[in-house]
């Protein structure tokens, strides 16, 4: 079970007290983005575009600006743009060579860990319910978490005979798994959200429930009592179905209601992809 304690430890980024991404934030204004990146508003206006039905900035534009500032020693600007590139191309990748508005929102919020964990749980649950397919989340981070719980012996790490992961994992026993990392001893355990022990993690594709109180056992602490039914209930949701969304938009137009349609909670695939079985 992935936890809110392990992801910050692996990333080196603590969980902030700021409200994390919900998908309901307004589209950031050009001036807000420009201020965060130390750029001019007209640069953002000129390069903001839609790709796959969602707004954002191309990585080509940001990389070019980053290189130019690095060459003249503008490190504050370089670092800000570089961080946004990491958010859009690595942590919350959606469309190739494109930093979409969700990545920009999360960058501005400055509390990415809950969203990263939400994306991971959401994608794992979705692929499991579908019986296979490609996991869509920050794979390098998931891989780092995965191997942190496996054998650290030289024989296992070197993998000289190059068997498949499935073969290597099938040979493991309970004693081979590193269930708890002592490096987490110094971390503060998050075992509730206010009075709520069962909370929703919202990722860029949807939401799924997370039980921080149940994570205590994995982190080496005993549970105070047996889990109640509320803690064990599952919650999983994706974006609204297209038929429903279309109906809402139509009704909004009929009633003269503004409905600025964006897709903050959906996966956008630039080209058709094949799910792996």
PDB file of C-alpha atoms in Angstrom:
ATOM      1  CA  UNK A   1       0.000   0.000   0.000  1.00  0.00           C
ATOM      2  CA  UNK A   2       1.421   3.352  -1.046  1.00  0.00           C
ATOM      3  CA  UNK A   3       1.216   5.988   1.666  1.00  0.00           C
ATOM      4  CA  UNK A   4       1.236   9.754   2.041  1.00  0.00           C
ATOM      5  CA  UNK A   5       4.424   9.354   4.069  1.00  0.00           C
ATOM      6  CA  UNK A   6       6.430   7.359   1.525  1.00  0.00           C
ATOM      7  CA  UNK A   7       5.803   9.526  -1.533  1.00  0.00           C
ATOM      8  CA  UNK A   8       7.112  12.744   0.089  1.00  0.00           C
ATOM      9  CA  UNK A   9      10.111  10.766   1.369  1.00  0.00           C
ATOM     10  CA  UNK A  10      10.906   9.455  -2.116  1.00  0.00           C
ATOM     11  CA  UNK A  11      10.345  12.840  -3.774  1.00  0.00           C
ATOM     12  CA  UNK A  12      12.001  14.982  -1.147  1.00  0.00           C
ATOM     13  CA  UNK A  13       8.890  17.194  -1.159  1.00  0.00           C
ATOM     14  CA  UNK A  14       6.788  17.432   2.035  1.00  0.00           C
ATOM     15  CA  UNK A  15       2.995  17.415   2.032  1.00  0.00           C
ATOM     16  CA  UNK A  16       1.915  21.042   2.268  1.00  0.00           C
ATOM     17  CA  UNK A  17      -0.909  22.494   4.349  1.00  0.00           C
ATOM     18  CA  UNK A  18      -2.232  24.108   1.176  1.00  0.00           C
ATOM     19  CA  UNK A  19      -5.419  22.707  -0.336  1.00  0.00           C
ATOM     20  CA  UNK A  20      -4.361  20.247  -3.023  1.00  0.00           C
ATOM     21  CA  UNK A  21      -5.633  20.020  -6.595  1.00  0.00           C
ATOM     22  CA  UNK A  22      -9.380  19.411  -6.926  1.00  0.00           C
ATOM     23  CA  UNK A  23      -9.953  19.903 -10.648  1.00  0.00           C
ATOM     24  CA  UNK A  24     -12.410  22.697  -9.872  1.00  0.00           C
ATOM     25  CA  UNK A  25      -9.876  25.515  -9.877  1.00  0.00           C
ATOM     26  CA  UNK A  26     -10.430  28.257 -12.418  1.00  0.00           C
ATOM     27  CA  UNK A  27      -8.208  28.384 -15.475  1.00  0.00           C
ATOM     28  CA  UNK A  28      -5.125  30.370 -14.400  1.00  0.00           C
ATOM     29  CA  UNK A  29      -4.985  33.810 -15.966  1.00  0.00           C
ATOM     30  CA  UNK A  30      -2.057  34.588 -18.230  1.00  0.00           C
ATOM     31  CA  UNK A  31      -0.763  37.198 -15.801  1.00  0.00           C
ATOM     32  CA  UNK A  32      -0.721  34.686 -12.929  1.00  0.00           C
ATOM     33  CA  UNK A  33       1.249  32.163 -15.001  1.00  0.00           C
ATOM     34  CA  UNK A  34       3.605  34.873 -16.238  1.00  0.00           C
ATOM     35  CA  UNK A  35       4.296  36.083 -12.694  1.00  0.00           C
ATOM     36  CA  UNK A  36       5.051  32.536 -11.497  1.00  0.00           C
ATOM     37  CA  UNK A  37       7.485  31.972 -14.380  1.00  0.00           C
ATOM     38  CA  UNK A  38       8.958  35.500 -14.336  1.00  0.00           C
ATOM     39  CA  UNK A  39       7.873  35.976 -17.945  1.00  0.00           C
ATOM     40  CA  UNK A  40       5.834  38.626 -19.738  1.00  0.00           C
ATOM     41  CA  UNK A  41       2.070  38.269 -20.051  1.00  0.00           C
ATOM     42  CA  UNK A  42       2.199  38.649 -23.831  1.00  0.00           C
ATOM     43  CA  UNK A  43       4.558  35.646 -24.034  1.00  0.00           C
ATOM     44  CA  UNK A  44       2.011  33.446 -22.279  1.00  0.00           C
ATOM     45  CA  UNK A  45      -0.867  34.820 -24.377  1.00  0.00           C
ATOM     46  CA  UNK A  46       1.048  34.191 -27.595  1.00  0.00           C
ATOM     47  CA  UNK A  47       1.934  30.601 -26.724  1.00  0.00           C
ATOM     48  CA  UNK A  48      -1.154  29.362 -24.866  1.00  0.00           C
ATOM     49  CA  UNK A  49      -2.978  26.889 -27.112  1.00  0.00           C
ATOM     50  CA  UNK A  50      -5.318  23.916 -27.121  1.00  0.00           C
ATOM     51  CA  UNK A  51      -4.145  20.394 -27.831  1.00  0.00           C
ATOM     52  CA  UNK A  52      -6.355  17.352 -27.512  1.00  0.00           C
ATOM     53  CA  UNK A  53      -9.154  19.586 -26.229  1.00  0.00           C
ATOM     54  CA  UNK A  54      -7.222  21.035 -23.290  1.00  0.00           C
ATOM     55  CA  UNK A  55      -5.272  24.261 -22.931  1.00  0.00           C
ATOM     56  CA  UNK A  56      -1.603  24.517 -22.116  1.00  0.00           C
ATOM     57  CA  UNK A  57       1.890  25.499 -23.217  1.00  0.00           C
ATOM     58  CA  UNK A  58       4.231  23.578 -25.480  1.00  0.00           C
ATOM     59  CA  UNK A  59       7.439  22.225 -24.004  1.00  0.00           C
ATOM     60  CA  UNK A  60       9.292  23.650 -27.018  1.00  0.00           C
ATOM     61  CA  UNK A  61       8.372  27.203 -26.012  1.00  0.00           C
ATOM     62  CA  UNK A  62       9.302  26.660 -22.359  1.00  0.00           C
ATOM     63  CA  UNK A  63      12.577  24.882 -23.148  1.00  0.00           C
ATOM     64  CA  UNK A  64      13.640  27.658 -25.536  1.00  0.00           C
ATOM     65  CA  UNK A  65      12.934  30.307 -22.911  1.00  0.00           C
ATOM     66  CA  UNK A  66      14.708  28.234 -20.261  1.00  0.00           C
ATOM     67  CA  UNK A  67      17.845  27.866 -22.363  1.00  0.00           C
ATOM     68  CA  UNK A  68      17.947  31.581 -23.123  1.00  0.00           C
ATOM     69  CA  UNK A  69      17.705  32.511 -19.434  1.00  0.00           C
ATOM     70  CA  UNK A  70      20.312  29.906 -18.460  1.00  0.00           C
ATOM     71  CA  UNK A  71      22.740  31.425 -20.963  1.00  0.00           C
ATOM     72  CA  UNK A  72      22.427  34.890 -19.420  1.00  0.00           C
ATOM     73  CA  UNK A  73      22.472  33.680 -15.820  1.00  0.00           C
ATOM     74  CA  UNK A  74      18.803  34.271 -15.030  1.00  0.00           C
ATOM     75  CA  UNK A  75      18.642  31.411 -12.552  1.00  0.00           C
ATOM     76  CA  UNK A  76      15.374  32.379 -10.836  1.00  0.00           C
ATOM     77  CA  UNK A  77      13.556  32.301 -14.151  1.00  0.00           C
ATOM     78  CA  UNK A  78      15.418  29.179 -15.275  1.00  0.00           C
ATOM     79  CA  UNK A  79      14.483  27.269 -12.126  1.00  0.00           C
ATOM     80  CA  UNK A  80      10.807  28.296 -12.230  1.00  0.00           C
ATOM     81  CA  UNK A  81      10.383  27.221 -15.859  1.00  0.00           C
ATOM     82  CA  UNK A  82      12.405  24.047 -15.291  1.00  0.00           C
ATOM     83  CA  UNK A  83      10.155  23.037 -12.388  1.00  0.00           C
ATOM     84  CA  UNK A  84       7.039  23.553 -14.524  1.00  0.00           C
ATOM     85  CA  UNK A  85       8.597  21.361 -17.225  1.00  0.00           C
ATOM     86  CA  UNK A  86       9.134  18.629 -14.621  1.00  0.00           C
ATOM     87  CA  UNK A  87       5.504  18.930 -13.530  1.00  0.00           C
ATOM     88  CA  UNK A  88       4.169  18.751 -17.082  1.00  0.00           C
ATOM     89  CA  UNK A  89       6.512  16.185 -18.641  1.00  0.00           C
ATOM     90  CA  UNK A  90       7.305  13.872 -15.717  1.00  0.00           C
ATOM     91  CA  UNK A  91       5.033  14.181 -12.695  1.00  0.00           C
ATOM     92  CA  UNK A  92       1.733  14.876 -14.473  1.00  0.00           C
ATOM     93  CA  UNK A  93       2.410  13.950 -18.077  1.00  0.00           C
ATOM     94  CA  UNK A  94      -0.655  13.895 -20.293  1.00  0.00           C
ATOM     95  CA  UNK A  95       0.189  14.836 -23.883  1.00  0.00           C
ATOM     96  CA  UNK A  96       3.662  14.529 -25.378  1.00  0.00           C
ATOM     97  CA  UNK A  97       5.623  17.792 -25.538  1.00  0.00           C
ATOM     98  CA  UNK A  98       2.762  19.669 -23.872  1.00  0.00           C
ATOM     99  CA  UNK A  99       2.283  21.084 -20.371  1.00  0.00           C
ATOM    100  CA  UNK A 100      -1.467  21.095 -19.906  1.00  0.00           C
ATOM    101  CA  UNK A 101      -3.522  23.362 -17.684  1.00  0.00           C
ATOM    102  CA  UNK A 102      -3.818  20.731 -14.937  1.00  0.00           C
ATOM    103  CA  UNK A 103      -0.041  20.557 -14.552  1.00  0.00           C
ATOM    104  CA  UNK A 104       0.050  24.367 -14.472  1.00  0.00           C
ATOM    105  CA  UNK A 105      -2.659  24.445 -11.788  1.00  0.00           C
ATOM    106  CA  UNK A 106      -0.811  21.939  -9.607  1.00  0.00           C
ATOM    107  CA  UNK A 107       2.444  23.843 -10.133  1.00  0.00           C
ATOM    108  CA  UNK A 108       0.777  27.034  -8.896  1.00  0.00           C
ATOM    109  CA  UNK A 109      -0.834  25.270  -5.905  1.00  0.00           C
ATOM    110  CA  UNK A 110       2.577  23.929  -4.754  1.00  0.00           C
ATOM    111  CA  UNK A 111       1.236  20.757  -3.123  1.00  0.00           C
ATOM    112  CA  UNK A 112       1.746  17.950  -5.671  1.00  0.00           C
ATOM    113  CA  UNK A 113       2.109  14.882  -3.416  1.00  0.00           C
ATOM    114  CA  UNK A 114      -1.600  14.113  -2.727  1.00  0.00           C
ATOM    115  CA  UNK A 115      -2.350  14.483  -6.443  1.00  0.00           C
ATOM    116  CA  UNK A 116       0.530  12.181  -7.402  1.00  0.00           C
ATOM    117  CA  UNK A 117      -0.678   9.550  -4.953  1.00  0.00           C
ATOM    118  CA  UNK A 118      -4.239   9.973  -6.212  1.00  0.00           C
ATOM    119  CA  UNK A 119      -3.121   9.489  -9.823  1.00  0.00           C
ATOM    120  CA  UNK A 120      -1.247   6.309  -8.884  1.00  0.00           C
ATOM    121  CA  UNK A 121      -4.080   4.711  -6.921  1.00  0.00           C
ATOM    122  CA  UNK A 122      -6.632   5.751  -9.534  1.00  0.00           C
ATOM    123  CA  UNK A 123      -4.704   4.249 -12.439  1.00  0.00           C
ATOM    124  CA  UNK A 124      -3.859   1.015 -10.597  1.00  0.00           C
ATOM    125  CA  UNK A 125      -7.501   0.546  -9.590  1.00  0.00           C
ATOM    126  CA  UNK A 126      -8.756   1.357 -13.093  1.00  0.00           C
ATOM    127  CA  UNK A 127      -6.381  -1.070 -14.791  1.00  0.00           C
ATOM    128  CA  UNK A 128      -7.208  -3.782 -12.261  1.00  0.00           C
ATOM    129  CA  UNK A 129     -10.954  -3.309 -12.807  1.00  0.00           C
ATOM    130  CA  UNK A 130     -10.428  -3.475 -16.582  1.00  0.00           C
ATOM    131  CA  UNK A 131      -8.324  -6.617 -16.290  1.00  0.00           C
ATOM    132  CA  UNK A 132      -5.162  -5.094 -17.740  1.00  0.00           C
ATOM    133  CA  UNK A 133      -3.803  -2.153 -19.668  1.00  0.00           C
ATOM    134  CA  UNK A 134      -1.266   0.617 -19.290  1.00  0.00           C
ATOM    135  CA  UNK A 135      -0.841   2.294 -15.909  1.00  0.00           C
ATOM    136  CA  UNK A 136      -0.929   6.066 -16.462  1.00  0.00           C
ATOM    137  CA  UNK A 137       0.737   8.001 -13.658  1.00  0.00           C
ATOM    138  CA  UNK A 138       4.249   9.091 -12.671  1.00  0.00           C
ATOM    139  CA  UNK A 139       5.824   5.716 -13.474  1.00  0.00           C
ATOM    140  CA  UNK A 140       9.402   6.567 -12.341  1.00  0.00           C
ATOM    141  CA  UNK A 141       8.041   7.439  -8.893  1.00  0.00           C
ATOM    142  CA  UNK A 142       5.907   4.293  -8.718  1.00  0.00           C
ATOM    143  CA  UNK A 143       8.921   2.229  -9.799  1.00  0.00           C
ATOM    144  CA  UNK A 144      11.096   3.844  -7.133  1.00  0.00           C
ATOM    145  CA  UNK A 145       8.488   3.007  -4.482  1.00  0.00           C
ATOM    146  CA  UNK A 146       8.160  -0.524  -5.852  1.00  0.00           C
ATOM    147  CA  UNK A 147      11.855  -1.405  -5.734  1.00  0.00           C
ATOM    148  CA  UNK A 148      12.232   0.199  -2.290  1.00  0.00           C
ATOM    149  CA  UNK A 149      10.200  -2.726  -0.930  1.00  0.00           C
ATOM    150  CA  UNK A 150      12.154  -5.429  -2.741  1.00  0.00           C
ATOM    151  CA  UNK A 151      15.332  -7.277  -1.890  1.00  0.00           C
ATOM    152  CA  UNK A 152      18.391  -5.050  -1.814  1.00  0.00           C
ATOM    153  CA  UNK A 153      20.867  -7.923  -2.114  1.00  0.00           C
ATOM    154  CA  UNK A 154      23.532  -7.732  -4.815  1.00  0.00           C
ATOM    155  CA  UNK A 155      22.253 -10.861  -6.572  1.00  0.00           C
ATOM    156  CA  UNK A 156      18.756  -9.430  -6.896  1.00  0.00           C
ATOM    157  CA  UNK A 157      19.904  -5.960  -7.941  1.00  0.00           C
ATOM    158  CA  UNK A 158      22.409  -7.116 -10.575  1.00  0.00           C
ATOM    159  CA  UNK A 159      19.931  -9.463 -12.282  1.00  0.00           C
ATOM    160  CA  UNK A 160      22.648 -11.122 -14.371  1.00  0.00           C
ATOM    161  CA  UNK A 161      20.407 -13.828 -15.824  1.00  0.00           C
ATOM    162  CA  UNK A 162      17.873 -11.170 -16.884  1.00  0.00           C
ATOM    163  CA  UNK A 163      14.636 -13.014 -16.054  1.00  0.00           C
ATOM    164  CA  UNK A 164      11.375 -11.122 -16.454  1.00  0.00           C
ATOM    165  CA  UNK A 165       9.985  -9.138 -13.536  1.00  0.00           C
ATOM    166  CA  UNK A 166       7.164 -11.664 -13.231  1.00  0.00           C
ATOM    167  CA  UNK A 167       9.711 -14.464 -12.798  1.00  0.00           C
ATOM    168  CA  UNK A 168      11.745 -12.527 -10.267  1.00  0.00           C
ATOM    169  CA  UNK A 169       8.709 -11.597  -8.194  1.00  0.00           C
ATOM    170  CA  UNK A 170       7.250 -15.102  -8.187  1.00  0.00           C
ATOM    171  CA  UNK A 171      10.389 -16.366  -6.460  1.00  0.00           C
ATOM    172  CA  UNK A 172      10.055 -13.933  -3.547  1.00  0.00           C
ATOM    173  CA  UNK A 173       8.744 -14.934  -0.137  1.00  0.00           C
ATOM    174  CA  UNK A 174       7.272 -12.857   2.667  1.00  0.00           C
ATOM    175  CA  UNK A 175      10.729 -12.509   4.241  1.00  0.00           C
ATOM    176  CA  UNK A 176      12.118 -11.062   1.009  1.00  0.00           C
ATOM    177  CA  UNK A 177       9.813  -8.040   1.081  1.00  0.00           C
ATOM    178  CA  UNK A 178      10.954  -4.880   2.862  1.00  0.00           C
ATOM    179  CA  UNK A 179       7.636  -4.003   4.464  1.00  0.00           C
ATOM    180  CA  UNK A 180       8.862  -1.004   6.413  1.00  0.00           C
ATOM    181  CA  UNK A 181      11.696   1.463   5.852  1.00  0.00           C
ATOM    182  CA  UNK A 182      13.278   2.642   9.103  1.00  0.00           C
ATOM    183  CA  UNK A 183      14.090   5.952   7.389  1.00  0.00           C
ATOM    184  CA  UNK A 184      10.415   6.809   7.851  1.00  0.00           C
ATOM    185  CA  UNK A 185      10.799   6.790  11.647  1.00  0.00           C
ATOM    186  CA  UNK A 186      11.500  10.515  11.703  1.00  0.00           C
ATOM    187  CA  UNK A 187       8.459  11.408   9.609  1.00  0.00           C
ATOM    188  CA  UNK A 188       5.167  12.638  10.984  1.00  0.00           C
ATOM    189  CA  UNK A 189       2.392  10.109  10.417  1.00  0.00           C
ATOM    190  CA  UNK A 190      -0.773  11.433   8.751  1.00  0.00           C
ATOM    191  CA  UNK A 191      -3.518   9.199  10.162  1.00  0.00           C
ATOM    192  CA  UNK A 192      -6.571  11.382   9.582  1.00  0.00           C
ATOM    193  CA  UNK A 193      -7.871  14.465   7.832  1.00  0.00           C
ATOM    194  CA  UNK A 194      -9.477  16.416  10.633  1.00  0.00           C
ATOM    195  CA  UNK A 195     -12.188  14.127  11.997  1.00  0.00           C
ATOM    196  CA  UNK A 196     -12.231  11.986   8.863  1.00  0.00           C
ATOM    197  CA  UNK A 197     -10.251   8.754   8.657  1.00  0.00           C
ATOM    198  CA  UNK A 198     -11.456   7.922   5.145  1.00  0.00           C
ATOM    199  CA  UNK A 199     -10.698  10.703   2.669  1.00  0.00           C
ATOM    200  CA  UNK A 200     -10.702  11.140  -1.091  1.00  0.00           C
ATOM    201  CA  UNK A 201      -7.507  11.553  -3.071  1.00  0.00           C
ATOM    202  CA  UNK A 202      -8.188  13.542  -6.225  1.00  0.00           C
ATOM    203  CA  UNK A 203      -5.848  13.032  -9.151  1.00  0.00           C
ATOM    204  CA  UNK A 204      -5.866  14.528 -12.621  1.00  0.00           C
ATOM    205  CA  UNK A 205      -8.023  11.673 -13.968  1.00  0.00           C
ATOM    206  CA  UNK A 206     -10.506  11.148 -11.128  1.00  0.00           C
ATOM    207  CA  UNK A 207     -10.741  10.312  -7.439  1.00  0.00           C
ATOM    208  CA  UNK A 208     -10.341   7.352  -5.126  1.00  0.00           C
ATOM    209  CA  UNK A 209     -10.624   6.950  -1.371  1.00  0.00           C
ATOM    210  CA  UNK A 210      -7.582   6.675   0.885  1.00  0.00           C
ATOM    211  CA  UNK A 211      -7.573   5.419   4.470  1.00  0.00           C
ATOM    212  CA  UNK A 212      -4.651   7.065   6.286  1.00  0.00           C
ATOM    213  CA  UNK A 213      -5.525   5.317   9.550  1.00  0.00           C
ATOM    214  CA  UNK A 214      -5.021   1.922   7.894  1.00  0.00           C
ATOM    215  CA  UNK A 215      -1.569   3.045   6.748  1.00  0.00           C
ATOM    216  CA  UNK A 216      -0.402   3.077  10.378  1.00  0.00           C
ATOM    217  CA  UNK A 217       0.015  -0.699  10.319  1.00  0.00           C
ATOM    218  CA  UNK A 218       2.269  -0.607   7.274  1.00  0.00           C
ATOM    219  CA  UNK A 219       4.331   2.163   8.836  1.00  0.00           C
ATOM    220  CA  UNK A 220       5.098  -0.011  11.847  1.00  0.00           C
ATOM    221  CA  UNK A 221       2.404   1.167  14.265  1.00  0.00           C
ATOM    222  CA  UNK A 222      -0.398  -0.987  15.696  1.00  0.00           C
ATOM    223  CA  UNK A 223      -4.002  -0.120  14.916  1.00  0.00           C
ATOM    224  CA  UNK A 224      -5.941   1.161  17.912  1.00  0.00           C
ATOM    225  CA  UNK A 225      -8.999  -0.892  17.007  1.00  0.00           C
ATOM    226  CA  UNK A 226     -10.337  -3.048  14.196  1.00  0.00           C
ATOM    227  CA  UNK A 227     -11.241  -1.087  11.029  1.00  0.00           C
ATOM    228  CA  UNK A 228     -14.891  -0.115  10.860  1.00  0.00           C
ATOM    229  CA  UNK A 229     -17.056  -0.504   7.783  1.00  0.00           C
ATOM    230  CA  UNK A 230     -16.658   3.146   6.784  1.00  0.00           C
ATOM    231  CA  UNK A 231     -12.891   2.739   6.585  1.00  0.00           C
ATOM    232  CA  UNK A 232     -13.223  -0.287   4.341  1.00  0.00           C
ATOM    233  CA  UNK A 233     -15.715   1.244   1.913  1.00  0.00           C
ATOM    234  CA  UNK A 234     -14.414   1.866  -1.576  1.00  0.00           C
ATOM    235  CA  UNK A 235     -14.898   5.092  -3.507  1.00  0.00           C
ATOM    236  CA  UNK A 236     -13.831   5.493  -7.114  1.00  0.00           C
ATOM    237  CA  UNK A 237     -15.000   7.921  -9.765  1.00  0.00           C
ATOM    238  CA  UNK A 238     -13.958   9.237 -13.137  1.00  0.00           C
ATOM    239  CA  UNK A 239     -15.007  12.296 -15.076  1.00  0.00           C
ATOM    240  CA  UNK A 240     -18.643  12.605 -16.085  1.00  0.00           C
ATOM    241  CA  UNK A 241     -19.683  10.599 -19.118  1.00  0.00           C
ATOM    242  CA  UNK A 242     -19.643  12.534 -22.388  1.00  0.00           C
ATOM    243  CA  UNK A 243     -23.419  12.145 -22.905  1.00  0.00           C
ATOM    244  CA  UNK A 244     -24.109  13.700 -19.512  1.00  0.00           C
ATOM    245  CA  UNK A 245     -21.593  16.493 -20.066  1.00  0.00           C
ATOM    246  CA  UNK A 246     -23.116  17.291 -23.467  1.00  0.00           C
ATOM    247  CA  UNK A 247     -26.594  17.446 -21.916  1.00  0.00           C
ATOM    248  CA  UNK A 248     -25.361  19.802 -19.190  1.00  0.00           C
ATOM    249  CA  UNK A 249     -23.756  22.097 -21.762  1.00  0.00           C
ATOM    250  CA  UNK A 250     -26.938  22.139 -23.853  1.00  0.00           C
ATOM    251  CA  UNK A 251     -29.110  22.963 -20.833  1.00  0.00           C
ATOM    252  CA  UNK A 252     -26.689  25.690 -19.790  1.00  0.00           C
ATOM    253  CA  UNK A 253     -26.970  27.313 -23.222  1.00  0.00           C
ATOM    254  CA  UNK A 254     -30.766  27.050 -23.196  1.00  0.00           C
ATOM    255  CA  UNK A 255     -30.934  28.726 -19.795  1.00  0.00           C
ATOM    256  CA  UNK A 256     -28.392  31.372 -20.841  1.00  0.00           C
ATOM    257  CA  UNK A 257     -25.907  30.146 -18.250  1.00  0.00           C
ATOM    258  CA  UNK A 258     -22.173  30.510 -18.905  1.00  0.00           C
ATOM    259  CA  UNK A 259     -20.442  27.153 -19.112  1.00  0.00           C
ATOM    260  CA  UNK A 260     -16.734  27.468 -19.773  1.00  0.00           C
ATOM    261  CA  UNK A 261     -15.987  23.864 -20.646  1.00  0.00           C
ATOM    262  CA  UNK A 262     -12.548  22.531 -19.858  1.00  0.00           C
ATOM    263  CA  UNK A 263     -11.475  18.966 -19.146  1.00  0.00           C
ATOM    264  CA  UNK A 264      -9.668  19.111 -15.794  1.00  0.00           C
ATOM    265  CA  UNK A 265     -10.379  15.509 -14.826  1.00  0.00           C
ATOM    266  CA  UNK A 266      -9.723  13.479 -17.960  1.00  0.00           C
ATOM    267  CA  UNK A 267      -6.865  11.725 -19.659  1.00  0.00           C
ATOM    268  CA  UNK A 268      -6.167  13.177 -23.079  1.00  0.00           C
ATOM    269  CA  UNK A 269      -4.418  10.857 -25.516  1.00  0.00           C
ATOM    270  CA  UNK A 270      -2.828  12.662 -28.434  1.00  0.00           C
ATOM    271  CA  UNK A 271      -2.803   9.556 -30.616  1.00  0.00           C
ATOM    272  CA  UNK A 272      -4.671   6.232 -30.399  1.00  0.00           C
ATOM    273  CA  UNK A 273      -2.976   3.793 -28.071  1.00  0.00           C
ATOM    274  CA  UNK A 274      -3.291   0.052 -27.570  1.00  0.00           C
ATOM    275  CA  UNK A 275      -3.911  -1.332 -24.106  1.00  0.00           C
ATOM    276  CA  UNK A 276      -1.577  -4.094 -23.051  1.00  0.00           C
ATOM    277  CA  UNK A 277      -3.308  -7.298 -21.989  1.00  0.00           C
TER     278      UNK A 277
END
